[in-house]
mmCIF file of C-alpha atoms in Angstrom:
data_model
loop_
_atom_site.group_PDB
_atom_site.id
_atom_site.type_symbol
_atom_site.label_atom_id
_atom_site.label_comp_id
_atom_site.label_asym_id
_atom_site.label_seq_id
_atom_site.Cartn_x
_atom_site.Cartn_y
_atom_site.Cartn_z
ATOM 1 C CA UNK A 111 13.288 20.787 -19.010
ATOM 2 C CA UNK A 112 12.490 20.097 -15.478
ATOM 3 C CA UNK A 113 11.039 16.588 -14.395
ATOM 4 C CA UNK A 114 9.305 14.773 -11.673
ATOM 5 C CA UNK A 115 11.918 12.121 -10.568
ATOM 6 C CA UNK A 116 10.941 8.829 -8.852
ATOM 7 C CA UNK A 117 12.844 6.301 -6.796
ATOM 8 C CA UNK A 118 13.525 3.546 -6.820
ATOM 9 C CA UNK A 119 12.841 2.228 -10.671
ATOM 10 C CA UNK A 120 11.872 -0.936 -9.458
ATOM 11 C CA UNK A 121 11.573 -2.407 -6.264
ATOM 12 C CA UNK A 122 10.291 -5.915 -5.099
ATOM 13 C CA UNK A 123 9.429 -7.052 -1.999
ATOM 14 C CA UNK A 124 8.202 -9.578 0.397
ATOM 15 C CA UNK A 125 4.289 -10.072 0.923
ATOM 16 C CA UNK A 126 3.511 -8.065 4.223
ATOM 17 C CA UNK A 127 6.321 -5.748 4.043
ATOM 18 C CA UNK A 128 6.246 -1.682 4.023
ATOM 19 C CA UNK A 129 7.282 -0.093 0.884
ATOM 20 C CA UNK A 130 8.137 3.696 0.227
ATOM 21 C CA UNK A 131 7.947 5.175 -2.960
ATOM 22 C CA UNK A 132 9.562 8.474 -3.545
ATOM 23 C CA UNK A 133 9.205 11.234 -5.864
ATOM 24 C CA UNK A 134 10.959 15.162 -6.361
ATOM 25 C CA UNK A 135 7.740 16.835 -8.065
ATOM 26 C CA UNK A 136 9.025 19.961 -9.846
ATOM 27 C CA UNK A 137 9.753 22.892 -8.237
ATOM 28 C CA UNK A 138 7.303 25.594 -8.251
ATOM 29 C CA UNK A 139 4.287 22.949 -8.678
ATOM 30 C CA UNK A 140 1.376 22.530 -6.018
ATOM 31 C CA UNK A 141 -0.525 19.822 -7.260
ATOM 32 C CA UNK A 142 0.706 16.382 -6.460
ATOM 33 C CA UNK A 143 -0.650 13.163 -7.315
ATOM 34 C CA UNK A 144 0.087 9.177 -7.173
ATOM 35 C CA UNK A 145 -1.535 6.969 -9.798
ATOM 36 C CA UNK A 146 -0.936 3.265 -10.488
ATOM 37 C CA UNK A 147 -1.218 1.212 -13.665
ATOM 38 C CA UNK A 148 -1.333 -2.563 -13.275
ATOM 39 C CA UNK A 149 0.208 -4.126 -16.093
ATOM 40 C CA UNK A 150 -1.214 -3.637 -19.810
ATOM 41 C CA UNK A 151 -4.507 -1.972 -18.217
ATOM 42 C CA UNK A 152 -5.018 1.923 -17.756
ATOM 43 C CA UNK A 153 -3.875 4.466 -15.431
ATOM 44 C CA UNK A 154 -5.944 4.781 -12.236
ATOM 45 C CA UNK A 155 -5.995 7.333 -9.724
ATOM 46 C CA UNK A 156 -5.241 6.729 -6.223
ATOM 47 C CA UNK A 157 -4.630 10.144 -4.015
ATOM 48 C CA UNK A 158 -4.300 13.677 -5.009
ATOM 49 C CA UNK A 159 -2.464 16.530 -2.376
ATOM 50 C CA UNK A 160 -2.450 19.896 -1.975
ATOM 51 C CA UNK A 161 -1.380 22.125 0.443
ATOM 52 C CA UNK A 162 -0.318 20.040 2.639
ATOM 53 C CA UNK A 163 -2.867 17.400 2.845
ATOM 54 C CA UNK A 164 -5.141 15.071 0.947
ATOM 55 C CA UNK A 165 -7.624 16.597 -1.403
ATOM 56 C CA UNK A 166 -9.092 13.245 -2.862
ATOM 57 C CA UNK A 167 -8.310 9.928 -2.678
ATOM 58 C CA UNK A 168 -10.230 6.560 -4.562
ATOM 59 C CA UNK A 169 -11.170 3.314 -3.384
ATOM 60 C CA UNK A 170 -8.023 2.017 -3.919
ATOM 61 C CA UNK A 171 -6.330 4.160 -1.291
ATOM 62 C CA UNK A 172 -7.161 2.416 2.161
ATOM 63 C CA UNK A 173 -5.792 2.283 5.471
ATOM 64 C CA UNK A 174 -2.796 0.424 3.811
ATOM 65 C CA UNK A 175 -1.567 3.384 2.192
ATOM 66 C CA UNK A 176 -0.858 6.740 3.240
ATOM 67 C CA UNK A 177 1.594 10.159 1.673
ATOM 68 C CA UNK A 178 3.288 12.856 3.074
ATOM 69 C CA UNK A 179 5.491 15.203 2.595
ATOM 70 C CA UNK A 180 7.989 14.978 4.892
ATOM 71 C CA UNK A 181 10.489 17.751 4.093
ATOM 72 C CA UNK A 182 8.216 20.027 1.829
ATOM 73 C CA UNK A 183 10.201 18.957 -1.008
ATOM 74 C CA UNK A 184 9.847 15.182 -1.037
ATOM 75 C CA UNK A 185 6.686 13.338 -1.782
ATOM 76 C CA UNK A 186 5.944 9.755 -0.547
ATOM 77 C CA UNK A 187 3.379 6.743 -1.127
ATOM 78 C CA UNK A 188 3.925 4.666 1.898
ATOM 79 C CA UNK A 189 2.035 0.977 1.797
ATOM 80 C CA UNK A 190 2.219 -0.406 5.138
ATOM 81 C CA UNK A 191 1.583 -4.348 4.337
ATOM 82 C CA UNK A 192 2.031 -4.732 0.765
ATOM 83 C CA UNK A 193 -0.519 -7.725 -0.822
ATOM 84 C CA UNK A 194 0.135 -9.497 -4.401
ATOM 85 C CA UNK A 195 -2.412 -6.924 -5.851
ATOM 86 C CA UNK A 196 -0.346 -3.915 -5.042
ATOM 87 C CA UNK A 197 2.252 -5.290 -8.089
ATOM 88 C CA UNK A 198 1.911 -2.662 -10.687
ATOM 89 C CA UNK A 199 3.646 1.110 -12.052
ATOM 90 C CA UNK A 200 3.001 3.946 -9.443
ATOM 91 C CA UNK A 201 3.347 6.810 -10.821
ATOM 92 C CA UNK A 202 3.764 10.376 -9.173
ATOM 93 C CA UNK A 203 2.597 13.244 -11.230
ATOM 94 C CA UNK A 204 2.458 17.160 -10.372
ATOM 95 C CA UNK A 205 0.860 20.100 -11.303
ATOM 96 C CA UNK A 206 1.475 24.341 -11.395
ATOM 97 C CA UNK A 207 -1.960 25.865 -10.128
ATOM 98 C CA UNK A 208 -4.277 26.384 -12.541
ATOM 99 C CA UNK A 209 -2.716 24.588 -15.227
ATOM 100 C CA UNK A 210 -4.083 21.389 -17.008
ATOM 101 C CA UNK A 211 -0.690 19.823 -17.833
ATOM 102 C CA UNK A 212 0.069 17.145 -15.439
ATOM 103 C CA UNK A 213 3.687 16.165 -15.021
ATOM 104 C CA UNK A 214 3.792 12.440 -14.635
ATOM 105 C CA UNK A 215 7.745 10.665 -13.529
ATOM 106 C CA UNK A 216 8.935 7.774 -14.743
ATOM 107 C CA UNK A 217 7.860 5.127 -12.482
ATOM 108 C CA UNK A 218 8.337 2.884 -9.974
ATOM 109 C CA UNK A 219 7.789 -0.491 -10.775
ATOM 110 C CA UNK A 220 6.928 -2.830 -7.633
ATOM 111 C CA UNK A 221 6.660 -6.280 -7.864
ATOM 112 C CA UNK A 222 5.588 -8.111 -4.537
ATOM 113 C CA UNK A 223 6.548 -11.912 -4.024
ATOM 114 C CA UNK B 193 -17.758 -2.583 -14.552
ATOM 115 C CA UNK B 194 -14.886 -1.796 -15.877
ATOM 116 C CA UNK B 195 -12.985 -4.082 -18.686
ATOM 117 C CA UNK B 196 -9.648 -5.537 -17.732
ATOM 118 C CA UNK B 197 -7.382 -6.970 -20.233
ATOM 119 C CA UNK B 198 -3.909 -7.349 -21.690
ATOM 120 C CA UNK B 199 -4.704 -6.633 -24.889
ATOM 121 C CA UNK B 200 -5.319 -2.926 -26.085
ATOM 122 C CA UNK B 201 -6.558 -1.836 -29.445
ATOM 123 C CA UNK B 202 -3.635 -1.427 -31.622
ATOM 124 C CA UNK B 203 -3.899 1.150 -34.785
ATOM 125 C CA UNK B 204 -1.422 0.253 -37.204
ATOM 126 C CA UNK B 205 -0.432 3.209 -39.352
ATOM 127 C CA UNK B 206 2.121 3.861 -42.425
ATOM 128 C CA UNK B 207 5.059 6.635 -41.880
ATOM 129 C CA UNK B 208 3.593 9.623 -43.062
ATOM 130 C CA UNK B 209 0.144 8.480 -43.038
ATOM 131 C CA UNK B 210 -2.159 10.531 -40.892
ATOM 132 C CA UNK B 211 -3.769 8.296 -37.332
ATOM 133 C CA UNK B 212 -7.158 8.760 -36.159
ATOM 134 C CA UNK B 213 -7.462 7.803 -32.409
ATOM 135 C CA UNK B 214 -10.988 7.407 -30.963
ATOM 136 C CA UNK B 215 -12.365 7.607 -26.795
ATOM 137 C CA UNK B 216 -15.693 7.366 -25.802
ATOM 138 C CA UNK B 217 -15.946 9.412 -22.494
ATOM 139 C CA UNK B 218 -18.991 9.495 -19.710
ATOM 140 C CA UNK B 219 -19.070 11.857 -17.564
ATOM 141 C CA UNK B 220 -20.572 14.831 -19.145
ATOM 142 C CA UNK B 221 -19.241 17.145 -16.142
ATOM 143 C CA UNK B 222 -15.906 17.043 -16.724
ATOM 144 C CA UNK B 223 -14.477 20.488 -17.615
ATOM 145 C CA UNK B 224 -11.492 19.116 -19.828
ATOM 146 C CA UNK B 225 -10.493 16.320 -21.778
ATOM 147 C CA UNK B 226 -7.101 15.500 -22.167
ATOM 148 C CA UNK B 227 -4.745 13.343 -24.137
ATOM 149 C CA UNK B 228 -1.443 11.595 -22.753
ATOM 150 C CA UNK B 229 1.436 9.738 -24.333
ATOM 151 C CA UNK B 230 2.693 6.893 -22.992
ATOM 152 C CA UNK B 231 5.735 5.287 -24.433
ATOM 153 C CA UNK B 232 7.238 2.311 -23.118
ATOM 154 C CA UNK B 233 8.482 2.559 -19.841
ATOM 155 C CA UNK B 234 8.083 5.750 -19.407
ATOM 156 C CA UNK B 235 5.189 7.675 -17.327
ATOM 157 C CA UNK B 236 2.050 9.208 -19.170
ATOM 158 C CA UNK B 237 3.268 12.713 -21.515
ATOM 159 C CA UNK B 238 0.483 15.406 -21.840
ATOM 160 C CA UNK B 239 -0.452 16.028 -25.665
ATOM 161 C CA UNK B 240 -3.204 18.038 -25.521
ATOM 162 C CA UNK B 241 -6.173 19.413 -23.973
ATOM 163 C CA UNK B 242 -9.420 20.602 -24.879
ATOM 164 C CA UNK B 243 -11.623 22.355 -22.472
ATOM 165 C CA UNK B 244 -15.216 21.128 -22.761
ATOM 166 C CA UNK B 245 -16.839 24.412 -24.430
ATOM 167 C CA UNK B 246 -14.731 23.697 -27.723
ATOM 168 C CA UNK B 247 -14.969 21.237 -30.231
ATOM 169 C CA UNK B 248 -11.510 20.973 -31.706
ATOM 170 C CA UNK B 249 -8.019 22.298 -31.157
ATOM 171 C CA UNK B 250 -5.238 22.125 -32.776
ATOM 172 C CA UNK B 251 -1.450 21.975 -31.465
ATOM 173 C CA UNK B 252 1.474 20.647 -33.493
ATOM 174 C CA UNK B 253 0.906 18.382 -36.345
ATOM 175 C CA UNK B 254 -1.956 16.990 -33.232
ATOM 176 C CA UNK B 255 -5.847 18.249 -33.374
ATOM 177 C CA UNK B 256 -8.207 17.283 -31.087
ATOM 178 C CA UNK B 257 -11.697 16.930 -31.553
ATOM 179 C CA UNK B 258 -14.814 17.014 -29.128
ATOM 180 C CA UNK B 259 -18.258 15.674 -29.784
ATOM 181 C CA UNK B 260 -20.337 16.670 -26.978
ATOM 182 C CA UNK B 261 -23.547 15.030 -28.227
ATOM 183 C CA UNK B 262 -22.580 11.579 -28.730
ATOM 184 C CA UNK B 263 -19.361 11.703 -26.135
ATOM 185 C CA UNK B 264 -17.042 11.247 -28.194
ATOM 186 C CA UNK B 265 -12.957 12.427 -28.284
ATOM 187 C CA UNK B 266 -10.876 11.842 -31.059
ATOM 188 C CA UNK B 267 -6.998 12.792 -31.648
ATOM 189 C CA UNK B 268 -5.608 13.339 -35.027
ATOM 190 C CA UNK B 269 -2.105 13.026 -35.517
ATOM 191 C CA UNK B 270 -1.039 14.471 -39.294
ATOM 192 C CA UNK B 271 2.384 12.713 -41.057
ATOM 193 C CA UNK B 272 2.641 9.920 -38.205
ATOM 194 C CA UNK B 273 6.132 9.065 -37.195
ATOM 195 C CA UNK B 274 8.003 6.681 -36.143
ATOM 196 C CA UNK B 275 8.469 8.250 -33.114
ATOM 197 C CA UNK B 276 4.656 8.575 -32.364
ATOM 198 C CA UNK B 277 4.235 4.885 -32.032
ATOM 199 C CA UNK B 278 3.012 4.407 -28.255
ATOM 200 C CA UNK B 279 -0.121 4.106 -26.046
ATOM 201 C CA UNK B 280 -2.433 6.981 -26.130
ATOM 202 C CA UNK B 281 -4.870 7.431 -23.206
ATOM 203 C CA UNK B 282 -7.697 9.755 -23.573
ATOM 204 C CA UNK B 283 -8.267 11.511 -19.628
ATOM 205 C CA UNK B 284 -10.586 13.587 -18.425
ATOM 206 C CA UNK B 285 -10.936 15.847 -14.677
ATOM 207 C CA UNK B 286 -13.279 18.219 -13.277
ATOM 208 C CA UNK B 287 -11.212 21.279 -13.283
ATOM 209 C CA UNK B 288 -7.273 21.643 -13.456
ATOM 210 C CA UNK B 289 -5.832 20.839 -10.409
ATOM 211 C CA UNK B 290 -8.286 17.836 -9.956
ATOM 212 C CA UNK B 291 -7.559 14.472 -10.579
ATOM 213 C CA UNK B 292 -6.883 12.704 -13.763
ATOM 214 C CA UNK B 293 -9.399 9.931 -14.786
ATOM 215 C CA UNK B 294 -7.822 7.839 -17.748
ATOM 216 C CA UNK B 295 -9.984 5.951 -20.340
ATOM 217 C CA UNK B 296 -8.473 2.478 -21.674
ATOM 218 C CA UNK B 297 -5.763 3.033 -23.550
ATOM 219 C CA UNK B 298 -4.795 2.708 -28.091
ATOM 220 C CA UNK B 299 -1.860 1.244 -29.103
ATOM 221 C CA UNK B 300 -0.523 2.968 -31.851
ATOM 222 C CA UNK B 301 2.161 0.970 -34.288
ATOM 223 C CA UNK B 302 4.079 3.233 -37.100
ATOM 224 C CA UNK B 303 5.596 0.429 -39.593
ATOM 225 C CA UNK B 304 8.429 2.127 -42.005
#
């Protein structure tokens, strides 16, 4: 069955540092997505992408974060000076057009110190 | 506001027993209502969905009910298993390919 695959699985880092957080959405999907979940509280939605660019983003997604798509298969959640609050799941999640199911990875888990 | 917490309602069920999971939703434009999986570690599975001119629908041993009046979502899982035991987050979006907006989260506990 095909999968959305993030890396890394866990990643800490210093206060003030840049983090990347990857993700392979499936194949043939158009829809991509990054959510977070901070620790034992729901999933929230940070920035949604489509066709090459951002389609809708929350509060949560300031200046300090930004995605792209570098080589059209790749997708990447870049925060530029990570703060204590940024600790929590990301999770990437995809979607086919016009389909309901959203494909969420496994996770990366970042911890900043 | 929104309430923040480490503890989520937990539904403790017997093997075999059927679960009754409950979400309250708000926004009364959202064209689907969804339910999601989430075992430990592991990212958010889609269930279910239900678009928002039905009131139930049924998938595999998993029905899903909608109560437009009072706002109300509920998922039914028939003969719970041991393997069913995770969070369940109700969700909700706009129209598919829109974004995902989760509701708090039921832990659900199978004991043998």
């Amino acid at each position: 069955e095909p999968e959305v695959t993030q890396t890394p699985s866990h990643q800490v880092t210093q206060m003030g540092q840049e983090v990347i957080l990857r993700c392979v959405p499936i194949s043939n999907h158009l829809y991509f997505y990054w959510y977070r979940q901070i620790l034992g509280q729901k999933v929230e939605f940070l920035v949604s992408f489509y066709n090459n660019e951002i389609s809708e983003k929350s509060e949560i997604f300031d200046d300090q974060f930004s995605v792209e798509r570098p080589d059209g298969s790749n997708f990447t959640l870049k925060i530029r000076s990570t703060k204590l609050e940024d600790s929590a799941m990301y999770f990437c999640a995809t979607q086919i057009q016009g389909n309901t199911e959203a494909f969420f990875g496994q996770g990366t888990r970042l911890t900043v110190v | 506001g929104e309430s923040v917490g480490l503890h989520l309602p937990t539904l403790s069920v017997q093997e075999g027993d059927n679960s009754i999971i409950n979400c309250a939703y708000s926004n009364s434009a959202s064209d689907y209502f969804i339910w999601y999986k989430q075992e430990s570690g592991k990212g958010p599975q889609f269930i279910i969905d239900i678009r928002s001119n039905m009131d139930k629908r049924q998938g595999q041993r998993v029905t899903v009910l909608l109560n437009k009046t009072v706002k109300h979502l509920s998922l039914q899982i028939a003969a719970t298993q041991p393997g069913d035991s995770a969070v369940y987050f109700c969700a909700e979006n706009k129209a598919a390919g829109n974004k995902l907006t989760f509701g708090g989260g039921t832990r659900v506990l199978v004991k043998p």
